Coordinates of C-alpha atoms in Angstrom, one line a residue:
Chain S
M132 CA -74.8 -30.2 -19.2
D133 CA -72.3 -29.4 -22.0
E134 CA -73.3 -31.7 -24.8
V135 CA -71.8 -31.1 -28.1
L136 CA -74.0 -33.7 -29.7
L137 CA -77.4 -35.1 -28.8
V138 CA -78.9 -37.9 -30.8
S139 CA -82.6 -38.3 -29.8
E140 CA -84.9 -41.2 -30.6
V141 CA -83.4 -41.7 -34.1
S142 CA -84.8 -44.5 -36.3
K143 CA -83.7 -45.7 -39.7
T144 CA -84.9 -48.6 -41.8
Y145 CA -83.2 -50.1 -44.9
W146 CA -85.1 -52.2 -47.4
R147 CA -83.5 -55.4 -48.5
G148 CA -85.2 -57.8 -50.9
G149 CA -88.5 -56.0 -50.2
Q150 CA -88.2 -56.7 -46.5
P151 CA -87.7 -53.9 -43.9
L152 CA -84.6 -54.0 -41.8
D153 CA -84.8 -51.7 -38.7
V154 CA -81.1 -50.7 -38.4
L155 CA -81.8 -48.0 -35.8
K156 CA -84.7 -48.2 -33.4
D157 CA -85.3 -45.1 -31.3
V158 CA -81.7 -44.7 -30.6
S159 CA -80.5 -41.9 -28.3
L160 CA -77.1 -40.9 -27.0
W161 CA -75.1 -37.8 -26.1
V162 CA -71.5 -36.6 -26.4
R163 CA -70.1 -34.0 -24.1
A164 CA -67.3 -31.6 -24.9
A165 CA -63.8 -33.1 -24.3
A166 CA -65.2 -36.6 -23.8
I167 CA -64.7 -39.8 -25.7
V168 CA -67.9 -41.9 -26.3
T169 CA -67.6 -45.4 -27.8
V170 CA -70.4 -47.4 -29.3
V171 CA -69.5 -51.1 -29.2
G172 CA -71.3 -53.7 -31.3
E173 CA -70.9 -56.5 -33.8
R174 CA -69.9 -55.8 -37.4
H175 CA -72.6 -55.0 -39.9
E176 CA -75.2 -54.3 -37.2
G177 CA -75.6 -50.6 -38.0
K178 CA -73.0 -48.8 -36.0
T179 CA -71.6 -46.9 -39.0
T180 CA -75.2 -45.9 -40.0
L181 CA -75.6 -44.5 -36.5
L182 CA -72.4 -42.5 -36.8
K183 CA -73.3 -41.3 -40.2
V184 CA -76.6 -40.0 -39.0
A185 CA -74.9 -38.3 -36.0
A186 CA -72.3 -36.7 -38.4
G187 CA -74.8 -35.4 -40.8
I188 CA -73.9 -37.7 -43.6
E189 CA -77.0 -39.9 -43.7
A190 CA -80.5 -38.7 -42.8
P191 CA -82.7 -40.5 -40.2
E192 CA -86.3 -41.3 -40.8
H193 CA -87.4 -40.2 -37.3
G194 CA -85.8 -38.4 -34.4
C195 CA -83.3 -35.5 -34.4
V196 CA -79.6 -34.8 -34.1
L197 CA -78.6 -31.7 -32.3
F198 CA -75.1 -30.3 -32.7
D199 CA -74.5 -27.4 -30.4
G200 CA -78.3 -27.1 -30.0
R201 CA -78.9 -27.0 -33.8
D202 CA -80.9 -29.7 -35.4
I203 CA -78.5 -30.7 -38.2
W204 CA -81.2 -32.4 -40.2
K205 CA -83.2 -29.2 -40.4
L206 CA -80.4 -27.3 -41.9
S207 CA -80.1 -26.8 -45.7
D208 CA -77.7 -29.1 -47.5
S209 CA -75.2 -26.3 -47.9
Q210 CA -75.4 -25.3 -44.2
R211 CA -75.0 -28.9 -43.2
E212 CA -72.1 -29.4 -45.6
R213 CA -70.4 -26.3 -44.2
M214 CA -70.9 -27.6 -40.6
R215 CA -69.4 -30.9 -41.6
G216 CA -66.4 -29.2 -43.1
D217 CA -65.8 -26.7 -40.3
E218 CA -67.0 -28.3 -37.1
I219 CA -67.7 -32.0 -37.5
A220 CA -65.0 -34.3 -38.8
W221 CA -65.4 -37.9 -39.9
T222 CA -62.6 -40.4 -40.1
S223 CA -62.1 -44.1 -40.5
R224 CA -59.4 -46.5 -41.7
A225 CA -60.9 -46.8 -45.2
R226 CA -58.3 -46.4 -47.9
P227 CA -58.4 -43.2 -50.0
G228 CA -60.2 -43.4 -53.3
L229 CA -57.1 -42.0 -55.1
D230 CA -53.5 -42.8 -54.8
W231 CA -52.6 -39.7 -52.8
E232 CA -49.6 -38.7 -50.8
M233 CA -50.7 -38.6 -47.2
R234 CA -50.1 -34.8 -46.9
D235 CA -52.6 -34.3 -49.7
Y236 CA -55.0 -36.9 -48.4
V237 CA -55.0 -35.4 -44.9
G238 CA -55.4 -31.9 -46.3
L239 CA -58.3 -33.0 -48.5
R240 CA -61.1 -31.8 -46.2
L241 CA -59.4 -28.4 -45.9
A242 CA -59.2 -28.0 -49.6
T243 CA -62.7 -29.2 -50.5
G244 CA -65.0 -26.3 -51.4
R245 CA -62.5 -23.7 -50.1
S246 CA -60.0 -21.4 -51.6
H247 CA -57.0 -22.4 -49.4
G248 CA -53.8 -22.5 -51.4
R249 CA -52.2 -25.9 -51.9
R250 CA -49.1 -24.9 -50.0
K251 CA -51.1 -23.7 -46.9
V252 CA -53.3 -26.9 -47.0
R253 CA -50.2 -29.1 -47.2
A254 CA -48.6 -27.2 -44.3
Q255 CA -51.6 -27.7 -42.1
A256 CA -51.8 -31.4 -43.1
V257 CA -48.2 -31.9 -42.3
A258 CA -48.7 -30.2 -38.9
A259 CA -51.6 -32.6 -38.2
L260 CA -49.4 -35.5 -39.2
K261 CA -46.6 -34.3 -37.0
R262 CA -49.0 -33.8 -34.1
V263 CA -50.0 -37.5 -34.1
G264 CA -46.4 -38.6 -34.6
A265 CA -46.7 -39.5 -38.3
E266 CA -44.7 -36.8 -40.0
D267 CA -42.7 -39.5 -41.8
C268 CA -45.9 -40.6 -43.6
A269 CA -46.4 -37.2 -45.2
E270 CA -44.9 -38.1 -48.6
R271 CA -45.9 -41.7 -48.5
R272 CA -48.9 -43.4 -50.1
W273 CA -51.5 -45.6 -48.4
S274 CA -50.1 -48.8 -49.7
E275 CA -46.8 -48.0 -48.1
L276 CA -48.2 -47.6 -44.6
S277 CA -48.4 -50.1 -41.8
D278 CA -51.7 -50.6 -40.0
W279 CA -50.6 -48.4 -37.1
Q280 CA -49.5 -45.6 -39.5
R281 CA -52.9 -45.8 -41.1
V282 CA -54.5 -45.3 -37.7
L283 CA -52.3 -42.2 -37.1
V284 CA -53.1 -40.9 -40.6
G285 CA -56.8 -41.4 -39.8
L286 CA -56.4 -39.4 -36.6
A287 CA -54.6 -36.7 -38.5
C288 CA -57.5 -36.5 -41.0
G289 CA -59.8 -36.1 -38.0
I290 CA -58.0 -33.3 -36.3
V291 CA -56.7 -31.3 -39.3
S292 CA -59.6 -28.9 -39.3
R293 CA -59.7 -28.7 -35.5
P294 CA -63.3 -29.9 -35.3
R295 CA -65.6 -29.6 -32.3
L296 CA -66.9 -33.1 -32.9
L297 CA -64.8 -35.9 -34.2
V298 CA -66.6 -39.0 -35.4
I299 CA -64.4 -42.1 -35.8
D300 CA -65.6 -45.2 -37.5
D301 CA -63.8 -48.5 -36.5
L302 CA -60.4 -46.9 -36.6
F303 CA -58.9 -48.7 -33.6
D304 CA -60.3 -52.3 -34.0
G305 CA -57.8 -55.1 -34.1
L306 CA -54.8 -53.1 -32.8
G307 CA -54.1 -55.3 -29.8
V308 CA -54.0 -53.9 -26.3
P309 CA -50.5 -52.2 -26.2
K310 CA -51.1 -50.2 -29.5
M311 CA -54.7 -49.6 -28.4
Q312 CA -53.4 -48.0 -25.2
A313 CA -51.0 -45.9 -27.1
A314 CA -53.9 -44.8 -29.4
G315 CA -56.0 -44.1 -26.3
D316 CA -53.3 -41.9 -24.8
L317 CA -52.9 -40.0 -28.1
L318 CA -56.6 -39.5 -28.6
S319 CA -57.1 -38.4 -25.0
S320 CA -54.3 -35.8 -25.4
L321 CA -55.9 -34.6 -28.7
V322 CA -59.3 -34.3 -27.0
R323 CA -57.8 -32.2 -24.2
E324 CA -56.0 -30.0 -26.6
L325 CA -58.9 -29.4 -29.0
G326 CA -61.7 -29.6 -26.4
C327 CA -63.7 -31.6 -28.9
G328 CA -66.2 -34.4 -28.3
V329 CA -65.5 -37.8 -29.8
L330 CA -68.0 -40.3 -31.0
M331 CA -66.5 -43.6 -32.2
S332 CA -67.5 -47.1 -33.0
A333 CA -65.7 -50.3 -32.3
S334 CA -66.3 -54.1 -32.5
G335 CA -64.0 -55.0 -29.7
M336 CA -64.6 -54.1 -26.0
E337 CA -60.9 -53.3 -25.6
V338 CA -61.4 -50.1 -27.6
A339 CA -63.9 -49.0 -25.0
L340 CA -61.2 -48.9 -22.4
M341 CA -60.1 -45.5 -23.7
A342 CA -63.6 -44.1 -23.5
D343 CA -65.3 -41.9 -21.0
A344 CA -68.7 -43.3 -21.9
V345 CA -69.6 -46.7 -23.4
W346 CA -72.7 -47.7 -25.2
L347 CA -73.5 -51.3 -26.3
F348 CA -75.2 -51.5 -29.7
G349 CA -77.2 -54.6 -30.7
G350 CA -80.5 -55.3 -32.6
G351 CA -80.7 -51.7 -33.6
A352 CA -80.9 -50.5 -30.0
L353 CA -78.4 -48.8 -27.7
Q354 CA -77.8 -49.5 -24.1
L355 CA -75.7 -47.3 -21.8
M356 CA -72.9 -49.3 -20.2
S357 CA -71.0 -46.6 -18.4
D358 CA -70.9 -42.8 -18.4
Q359 CA -67.9 -41.4 -16.5
T360 CA -68.6 -38.0 -17.9
A361 CA -71.6 -37.5 -15.6
G362 CA -70.6 -35.3 -12.6
S363 CA -70.7 -37.0 -9.2
G364 CA -74.2 -37.1 -7.8
E365 CA -75.6 -36.2 -11.2
V366 CA -78.7 -38.2 -12.0
V367 CA -78.9 -39.0 -15.7
E368 CA -82.5 -39.3 -16.7
F369 CA -82.7 -40.2 -20.3
P370 CA -84.1 -39.3 -22.7
G371 CA -86.2 -37.0 -20.5
V372 CA -83.1 -34.8 -19.8
V373 CA -82.7 -34.4 -23.6
R374 CA -86.2 -33.2 -23.9
R375 CA -86.0 -30.8 -21.0
S376 CA -82.6 -29.3 -21.8
H377 CA -83.2 -28.8 -25.5
G378 CA -86.9 -28.9 -26.1
V379 CA -86.7 -32.0 -28.2
G380 CA -89.6 -34.2 -28.8
S381 CA -93.1 -33.9 -27.3
Chain P
M60 CA -56.6 -78.1 0.8
K61 CA -59.4 -79.1 -1.5
V62 CA -59.0 -77.2 -4.7
P63 CA -62.1 -76.7 -7.0
R64 CA -61.5 -77.7 -10.6
T65 CA -63.7 -74.9 -11.8
G66 CA -60.9 -72.5 -12.4
E67 CA -62.5 -70.2 -9.8
M68 CA -60.7 -69.1 -6.7
S69 CA -62.1 -70.4 -3.4
S70 CA -62.4 -68.1 -0.4
S71 CA -59.8 -70.2 1.5
M72 CA -57.3 -69.8 -1.3
A73 CA -57.9 -66.1 -1.4
V74 CA -57.4 -65.9 2.4
L75 CA -54.2 -67.9 2.2
G76 CA -53.0 -65.6 -0.6
L77 CA -53.6 -62.5 1.4
V78 CA -51.7 -63.9 4.4
V79 CA -48.9 -65.0 2.1
Q80 CA -48.9 -61.4 0.9
R81 CA -48.4 -60.2 4.4
P82 CA -49.1 -61.5 8.0
D83 CA -52.4 -60.1 9.3
T84 CA -55.2 -60.6 11.8
I85 CA -58.6 -62.2 11.0
A86 CA -60.2 -58.8 11.2
G87 CA -57.5 -57.4 8.8
V88 CA -57.9 -60.2 6.3
A89 CA -61.7 -59.9 6.4
F90 CA -61.3 -56.2 5.4
R91 CA -58.7 -56.9 2.7
L92 CA -60.8 -59.7 1.3
S93 CA -63.8 -57.5 0.6
E94 CA -61.5 -54.7 -0.6
T95 CA -59.4 -56.8 -3.0
F96 CA -62.2 -59.0 -4.4
P97 CA -65.4 -56.8 -4.1
R98 CA -67.3 -58.9 -6.6
A99 CA -66.5 -62.4 -5.4
H100 CA -69.5 -62.3 -3.0
W101 CA -68.0 -64.5 -0.4
S102 CA -69.6 -64.8 3.0
P103 CA -68.7 -61.9 5.4
G104 CA -67.3 -64.5 7.8
A105 CA -65.0 -66.2 5.2
A106 CA -61.8 -65.0 6.9
H107 CA -63.2 -65.9 10.4
S108 CA -63.9 -69.5 9.3
N109 CA -61.0 -70.1 7.0
M110 CA -58.1 -68.8 9.0
P111 CA -58.4 -71.2 12.0
N112 CA -59.1 -74.0 9.5
L113 CA -56.0 -73.1 7.5
A114 CA -54.0 -73.1 10.7
K115 CA -55.4 -76.6 11.6
Q116 CA -54.1 -77.8 8.2
G117 CA -50.7 -76.4 9.0
L118 CA -50.8 -73.7 6.2
L119 CA -51.0 -70.8 8.6
R120 CA -49.8 -70.3 12.2
V121 CA -50.6 -67.8 14.9
V122 CA -47.6 -65.6 15.6
Q123 CA -49.1 -63.2 18.1
K124 CA -52.2 -63.7 20.3
G125 CA -54.7 -60.8 20.3
Q126 CA -57.1 -59.6 23.0
E127 CA -59.7 -61.6 21.1
P128 CA -59.5 -64.3 18.4
T129 CA -60.2 -61.9 15.5
L130 CA -57.1 -60.0 16.6
D131 CA -54.8 -63.0 16.6
R132 CA -52.0 -62.3 14.0
Y133 CA -51.4 -65.1 11.5
E134 CA -48.6 -65.8 9.1
A135 CA -48.2 -68.4 6.3
T136 CA -46.1 -71.5 7.1
A137 CA -43.6 -72.9 4.5
E138 CA -46.3 -75.4 3.7
G139 CA -48.9 -72.6 3.2
I140 CA -46.5 -70.7 0.9
A141 CA -45.8 -73.9 -1.1
E142 CA -49.6 -74.7 -1.4
F143 CA -50.3 -71.2 -2.6
S144 CA -47.4 -71.3 -5.1
E145 CA -48.7 -74.5 -6.5
W146 CA -52.1 -73.1 -6.9
M147 CA -50.8 -70.1 -8.7
V148 CA -49.4 -72.5 -11.4
R149 CA -52.1 -75.1 -11.3
S150 CA -55.1 -72.9 -11.6
I151 CA -54.0 -71.3 -14.8
S152 CA -53.2 -74.7 -16.4
L153 CA -56.9 -75.8 -16.1
P154 CA -59.6 -74.6 -18.4
P155 CA -62.5 -73.3 -16.3
A156 CA -65.4 -75.8 -15.9
L157 CA -68.5 -74.7 -17.9
R158 CA -71.3 -74.7 -15.4
D159 CA -73.1 -71.7 -16.8
G160 CA -76.7 -71.4 -15.6
L161 CA -77.9 -69.8 -18.8
Q162 CA -76.3 -72.6 -20.9
A163 CA -78.1 -75.2 -18.9
R164 CA -81.4 -73.4 -19.1
L165 CA -81.1 -73.1 -22.9
E166 CA -80.6 -76.9 -22.9
F167 CA -83.8 -77.4 -20.9
I168 CA -85.8 -74.5 -22.3
E169 CA -88.5 -76.7 -23.8
L170 CA -89.4 -77.9 -20.3
G171 CA -89.8 -74.2 -19.2
E172 CA -91.0 -70.9 -20.4
P173 CA -89.0 -69.2 -23.2
V174 CA -90.4 -65.7 -22.5
A175 CA -89.4 -66.1 -18.8
L176 CA -85.9 -67.1 -19.9
L177 CA -85.7 -64.0 -22.1
G178 CA -86.7 -61.9 -19.1
M179 CA -84.0 -63.6 -17.1
V180 CA -81.4 -62.9 -19.7
R181 CA -82.4 -59.3 -19.9
E182 CA -82.1 -59.0 -16.1
A183 CA -78.7 -60.7 -16.1
Q184 CA -77.6 -58.3 -18.9
R185 CA -78.7 -55.3 -16.9
G186 CA -76.7 -56.6 -13.9
C187 CA -73.6 -57.1 -16.1
R188 CA -73.9 -53.5 -17.4
L189 CA -74.0 -52.2 -13.8
E190 CA -70.9 -54.2 -12.9
Y191 CA -69.3 -53.0 -16.1
A192 CA -70.0 -49.4 -15.2
E193 CA -68.4 -49.9 -11.7
A194 CA -65.4 -51.7 -13.2
H195 CA -65.0 -49.0 -15.9
K196 CA -65.2 -46.3 -13.2
R197 CA -62.4 -48.1 -11.2
W198 CA -60.3 -48.4 -14.4
R199 CA -60.8 -44.8 -15.3
A200 CA -59.9 -43.6 -11.8
F201 CA -56.7 -45.8 -12.0
T202 CA -55.7 -44.4 -15.4
N203 CA -56.3 -40.9 -14.2
L204 CA -54.0 -41.4 -11.2
G205 CA -50.8 -40.7 -13.0
S206 CA -49.7 -40.1 -16.5
R207 CA -47.1 -42.3 -18.2
S208 CA -44.4 -39.7 -17.8
E209 CA -45.0 -39.6 -14.0
Q210 CA -44.6 -43.3 -13.9
E211 CA -41.2 -43.1 -15.5
D212 CA -39.9 -41.8 -12.1
L213 CA -41.1 -44.9 -10.3
M214 CA -38.9 -47.7 -9.1
P215 CA -39.0 -50.9 -11.1
N216 CA -41.0 -52.8 -8.3
E217 CA -43.5 -49.9 -8.2
V218 CA -43.8 -50.0 -12.0
L219 CA -44.5 -53.8 -11.8
S220 CA -47.0 -53.4 -9.0
R221 CA -48.9 -50.6 -10.7
G222 CA -48.7 -52.4 -14.1
L223 CA -50.2 -55.6 -12.6
K224 CA -53.0 -53.6 -10.9
G225 CA -53.7 -51.9 -14.2
I226 CA -53.9 -55.3 -16.0
Q227 CA -56.2 -56.7 -13.4
L228 CA -58.5 -53.7 -13.6
M229 CA -58.6 -53.8 -17.3
D230 CA -59.3 -57.5 -17.4
E231 CA -62.2 -57.0 -15.0
V232 CA -63.7 -54.4 -17.4
M233 CA -63.2 -56.7 -20.3
L234 CA -64.8 -59.6 -18.5
W235 CA -68.0 -57.7 -17.7
G236 CA -68.0 -56.1 -21.1
A237 CA -67.7 -59.5 -22.8
Q238 CA -70.4 -60.9 -20.6
A239 CA -72.8 -58.0 -21.3
K240 CA -72.1 -58.3 -25.1
R241 CA -72.7 -62.0 -25.0
L242 CA -76.0 -61.5 -23.1
T243 CA -77.1 -58.8 -25.5
S244 CA -76.5 -61.1 -28.4
L245 CA -78.4 -63.9 -26.6
C246 CA -81.4 -61.5 -26.1
D247 CA -81.4 -60.5 -29.7
Q248 CA -81.3 -64.1 -30.8
L249 CA -84.1 -65.2 -28.4
E250 CA -86.2 -62.2 -29.4
G251 CA -85.7 -62.9 -33.1
L252 CA -86.6 -66.6 -32.6
L253 CA -89.7 -65.9 -30.5
G254 CA -90.8 -63.2 -33.0
R255 CA -90.5 -65.7 -35.8
V256 CA -92.9 -68.1 -34.0
N257 CA -95.2 -65.3 -33.0
I258 CA -94.6 -65.4 -29.3
P259 CA -94.9 -61.9 -27.9
T260 CA -92.0 -60.8 -25.9
M261 CA -93.5 -57.5 -24.6
E262 CA -90.4 -55.4 -24.3
H263 CA -88.8 -53.0 -26.6
R264 CA -85.5 -52.3 -25.0
S265 CA -85.1 -48.8 -23.7
S266 CA -81.9 -46.9 -24.3
Y267 CA -81.1 -46.5 -20.7
G268 CA -82.8 -49.0 -18.5

């Protein structure tokens, strides 16, 4: 087993109007190296919360998240921040907070908290944009981009730091099948090149076509639909296998 | 030939289509029927019963006698080809009939047992997930067969043939996925409703099972 990420029995509750809302109920999943894992579910059900917990952005109430065997929610804030900067990348199609040129927006995560020079950061950002076929977007701003270009910029943001885990929130929804296939081909080639694991969310089942493993999310729970990353003849026992391999839980 | 108005394909039409595709024996068509439509769940004897019947209707004819009836080689007649061509157009012009068993049970649920219905939906959802996994496996195997650049060397008819197969496999994955998603939503709604009226539903869904 070569999991980059193990999410084990994670729970999270929000309080709305004094009422508890169980967004995540004992949720578990795994992401192997060089594999694309998709979580499919309706909008506003908690997929983004799950991804944020997995990426070390939002803390769970129960359960644990292991990245390369390290429980990211037992690290100090600064250790977790460093891990998120160096090894875990988060991307989505959300517009930038400021009116950046895309070469600065994509380079943002390289520049944050580091002493990289602006020229070097820009060069890496432009290289990432070129890798995804969006070099012509480098000097443009978000409002000047098509939906497809925004997807490419999102991917460039994800790979610019060459992460070991790429977490993608709703980047590919609504593309239509031909563009989705192009996005799938591109993402697969990036994954092969970087050897990173990918955890992504989607509302539409068509996005799951590009995935190696598919989970269905609903009512705060996850159900495994398909895992083509398991070796032939390998019996996936879950979550027992998580416990045995990594000493998680009781 | 009697054509169902459900939008589904009958075993006789599938058999006719396979023989239109290429002449074959009953044994050959029986094998191709199970290979081409593995989830249709037709009777194992569908080819054996349909091919002589289609011949009686003038849609197929025996072109070569075999040592036994299952080795008789059939081909489609002009009438058979016309019948199949008409079905190809007609079947997509009709919306499928809605005879969904769960829809009907929801209508009659007050005569039955809501918790039992929930269990049934869960079971159906589990079945759909298994079918999805199989369809997804076939799709992934297909997409791993050759890269796009390798396909550029193919002849146009090979590109068409491969492309159509890809679309069919993708559609199958989407069908099972959509059905599983629908049943998951149905489970959530039923569980929520039963919870609101304090009817215990016993199960907290596991991640894997």
